[in-house]
Amino acid sequence: MTVTVRFAPSPTGHIHIGNARTALFNWLYAQQHQGRFILRFDDTDRERSKAAYAEGIAHDLAWLGIRPDDTVSQSARFAKYDAAAEALKAAGLLYACYETPEELERRRKIRLTRRLPPVYGREALKLTDEEKAAFEAEGRKPHWRFLLPNFSETPFDPVRTEMRWEDVVRGPQTVDLASMSDPVLIRADGTYLYTLPSVVDDIDLGVSHVIRGDDHVTNTGAQIVLFEALGAPPPAFGHHNLLTTVSGEGLSKRSGALSIASLREDGIEPMAVASLAVLIGTSENVAAAASMQELADRFAPTATSRSAAKFDPLELAALSRHLIQAMPFAEAAGRLAALGIAGDRAEAFWLAVRGNLDRMDDALDWWRIVTEAPDPEGALSEEDRAFVKEAMLHLPAEPWDAGTWRAWTDAVKAATGRKGRALFMPLRLALTGRGAGPELADLLPLLGREETLARQS
Ligand code: GLU
């Protein structure tokens, strides 16, 4: 069987690191099994779904290194949902209800005071055709509920009915269908809730594994029944724990904070985001993986803990720094070129500066310092300026290499008697304008003799 997974966001906002976790769990699972990955936009809510958000999500996934094999939109598939709904109605499994939210709430309270589970009592199943016609005449439109098979004699007397599955993430799971209300599949305004379209698509697109957040565990019980009612074997399911902020709040698409787009704008490396999104809340060590392949090798869904995992953006910055500082030139070259950092000096430049960078874009400051002029901040005292001038008299002849700095400073030390910080700092300030930065032994050959000489005033 070919493994086919899907990531199914609603394009109603920017995706955040928690959504990325779901996307990555699916992507890595597919990678591990040479499977297919479908991006499915759950855009049945025409009001709140926006094409711009869908584009943003596709862009965020590409940035993370996820390349869908196929992309579909639920808004283009209504005919299939209508056909499935009709089939369920014909089978007597989808029934019309006319209660208002207030009526439902009143009944719920009554059930609670009678110590009955606060689930829907299926009163609509008792409506006669005349009663339904009367509601319709009043202008009431029905919403439609799916009849769960949690009874033996009569639907008004539900009995414990266990749905079991072997969860790809959580291991053996059991949901009791008697503990839930018949789910509403179609609202009174005719729009679909997510439950039915998702199952129809999963059948139609040959989805073999549904991997999603553990807020969907209960849904899964009802959805397994829906698969069966529509004549299809249910897929395998996996439910991962959710991420929260450090203070324990859930992440929201609307909050914007911790969105993948904002992390990208902050200069965080995509593999830092992917590594943390996947490894947080698992028994795996959270160390940044340099590539998606490496992450796939380390990904073990069953190592995921059950409780929510706290996501700390500071950890992300540290992982990102780590990735940049260890990045080989071959990997950095394309991005450096996009910043305008190219040519024969680019590789030596990268190896010299990467250990001092927090973000890739910071390389640009150092490139300017190397190719144009020192930063203006590093003002020297009169005395140090005179020292630098004198030091320049001892600059070795070219060709220059990694040993030139040592040779130069030895000569300066012998001539002036200065040593340690008093020797290095004025030279560093004169050459770079900054009090800290890459090894001068590495920078010096990049500058070359002529440019070094020009930096003495
Ligand atoms: N659109 C649903 C959600 O974002 C998809 C859930 C699923 O993967 O089935 O919650």
mmCIF file of N, CA and C and ligand atoms in Angstrom, residues 6-10 19 22 26 40-42 74 194 198 202 210-213 215-216 219 223 237 253, ligand 1:
data_model
loop_
_atom_site.group_PDB
_atom_site.id
_atom_site.type_symbol
_atom_site.label_atom_id
_atom_site.label_comp_id
_atom_site.label_asym_id
_atom_site.label_seq_id
_atom_site.Cartn_x
_atom_site.Cartn_y
_atom_site.Cartn_z
ATOM 1 N N ARG A 6 -2.072 13.678 4.285
ATOM 2 C CA ARG A 6 -2.477 15.036 3.885
ATOM 3 C C ARG A 6 -2.345 15.983 5.042
ATOM 4 N N PHE A 7 -2.078 17.232 4.710
ATOM 5 C CA PHE A 7 -2.110 18.311 5.695
ATOM 6 C C PHE A 7 -3.281 19.176 5.259
ATOM 7 N N ALA A 8 -4.202 19.445 6.215
ATOM 8 C CA ALA A 8 -5.485 20.030 5.819
ATOM 9 C C ALA A 8 -5.802 21.317 6.576
ATOM 10 N N PRO A 9 -5.072 22.392 6.328
ATOM 11 C CA PRO A 9 -5.354 23.638 7.044
ATOM 12 C C PRO A 9 -6.554 24.378 6.441
ATOM 13 N N SER A 10 -7.233 25.146 7.275
ATOM 14 C CA SER A 10 -8.230 26.078 6.748
ATOM 15 C C SER A 10 -7.475 27.360 6.419
ATOM 16 N N ASN A 19 0.830 24.390 13.701
ATOM 17 C CA ASN A 19 0.334 23.846 12.432
ATOM 18 C C ASN A 19 1.486 23.209 11.659
ATOM 19 N N THR A 22 2.053 19.695 12.630
ATOM 20 C CA THR A 22 1.174 18.722 11.966
ATOM 21 C C THR A 22 1.657 18.456 10.543
ATOM 22 N N ASN A 26 3.271 14.787 9.085
ATOM 23 C CA ASN A 26 2.790 14.111 7.876
ATOM 24 C C ASN A 26 3.900 13.974 6.842
ATOM 25 N N ARG A 40 -4.273 19.906 1.417
ATOM 26 C CA ARG A 40 -5.715 20.070 1.192
ATOM 27 C C ARG A 40 -6.186 21.313 1.911
ATOM 28 N N PHE A 41 -6.696 22.247 1.175
ATOM 29 C CA PHE A 41 -7.222 23.450 1.818
ATOM 30 C C PHE A 41 -8.668 23.210 2.238
ATOM 31 N N ASP A 42 -8.918 23.264 3.542
ATOM 32 C CA ASP A 42 -10.273 23.090 4.065
ATOM 33 C C ASP A 42 -10.959 24.452 4.045
ATOM 34 N N GLN A 74 -11.193 22.154 -0.910
ATOM 35 C CA GLN A 74 -12.533 21.608 -0.678
ATOM 36 C C GLN A 74 -13.602 22.422 -1.403
ATOM 37 N N TYR A 194 -16.729 20.424 9.100
ATOM 38 C CA TYR A 194 -15.536 19.790 8.554
ATOM 39 C C TYR A 194 -15.636 18.259 8.473
ATOM 40 N N SER A 198 -14.167 16.068 5.074
ATOM 41 C CA SER A 198 -12.842 15.503 5.333
ATOM 42 C C SER A 198 -12.835 14.006 5.025
ATOM 43 N N ASP A 202 -10.782 12.130 2.148
ATOM 44 C CA ASP A 202 -9.796 11.112 2.515
ATOM 45 C C ASP A 202 -10.052 9.823 1.729
ATOM 46 N N VAL A 210 -4.159 9.452 8.488
ATOM 47 C CA VAL A 210 -4.593 10.792 8.903
ATOM 48 C C VAL A 210 -3.816 11.131 10.172
ATOM 49 N N ILE A 211 -2.871 12.066 10.031
ATOM 50 C CA ILE A 211 -2.056 12.446 11.194
ATOM 51 C C ILE A 211 -2.385 13.892 11.522
ATOM 52 N N ARG A 212 -2.823 14.140 12.757
ATOM 53 C CA ARG A 212 -3.294 15.476 13.124
ATOM 54 C C ARG A 212 -3.188 15.664 14.624
ATOM 55 N N GLY A 213 -3.602 16.845 15.083
ATOM 56 C CA GLY A 213 -3.474 17.168 16.495
ATOM 57 C C GLY A 213 -4.424 16.331 17.353
ATOM 58 N N ASP A 215 -6.468 17.215 19.444
ATOM 59 C CA ASP A 215 -7.795 17.800 19.639
ATOM 60 C C ASP A 215 -8.825 17.092 18.751
ATOM 61 N N HIS A 216 -8.366 16.199 17.873
ATOM 62 C CA HIS A 216 -9.286 15.499 16.970
ATOM 63 C C HIS A 216 -9.559 14.059 17.386
ATOM 64 N N ASN A 219 -13.244 13.202 17.425
ATOM 65 C CA ASN A 219 -13.740 13.199 16.043
ATOM 66 C C ASN A 219 -13.459 11.874 15.356
ATOM 67 N N GLN A 223 -15.608 9.687 12.863
ATOM 68 C CA GLN A 223 -15.188 9.621 11.453
ATOM 69 C C GLN A 223 -14.943 8.188 10.988
ATOM 70 N N PHE A 237 -4.898 6.225 11.829
ATOM 71 C CA PHE A 237 -4.916 7.564 12.431
ATOM 72 C C PHE A 237 -3.727 7.754 13.362
ATOM 73 N N LYS A 253 -4.207 30.814 15.139
ATOM 74 C CA LYS A 253 -3.890 31.319 13.807
ATOM 75 C C LYS A 253 -4.036 32.821 13.752
HETATM 76 N N1 GLU B 1 -9.090 21.498 8.776
HETATM 77 C C1 GLU B 1 -8.976 20.625 9.906
HETATM 78 C C2 GLU B 1 -8.238 21.334 11.009
HETATM 79 O O1 GLU B 1 -7.441 22.222 10.717
HETATM 80 C C3 GLU B 1 -8.253 19.370 9.504
HETATM 81 C C4 GLU B 1 -8.218 18.325 10.541
HETATM 82 C C5 GLU B 1 -7.759 17.015 9.952
HETATM 83 O O2 GLU B 1 -6.561 16.925 9.681
HETATM 84 O O3 GLU B 1 -8.559 16.139 9.725
HETATM 85 O O4 GLU B 1 -8.453 21.076 12.178
#
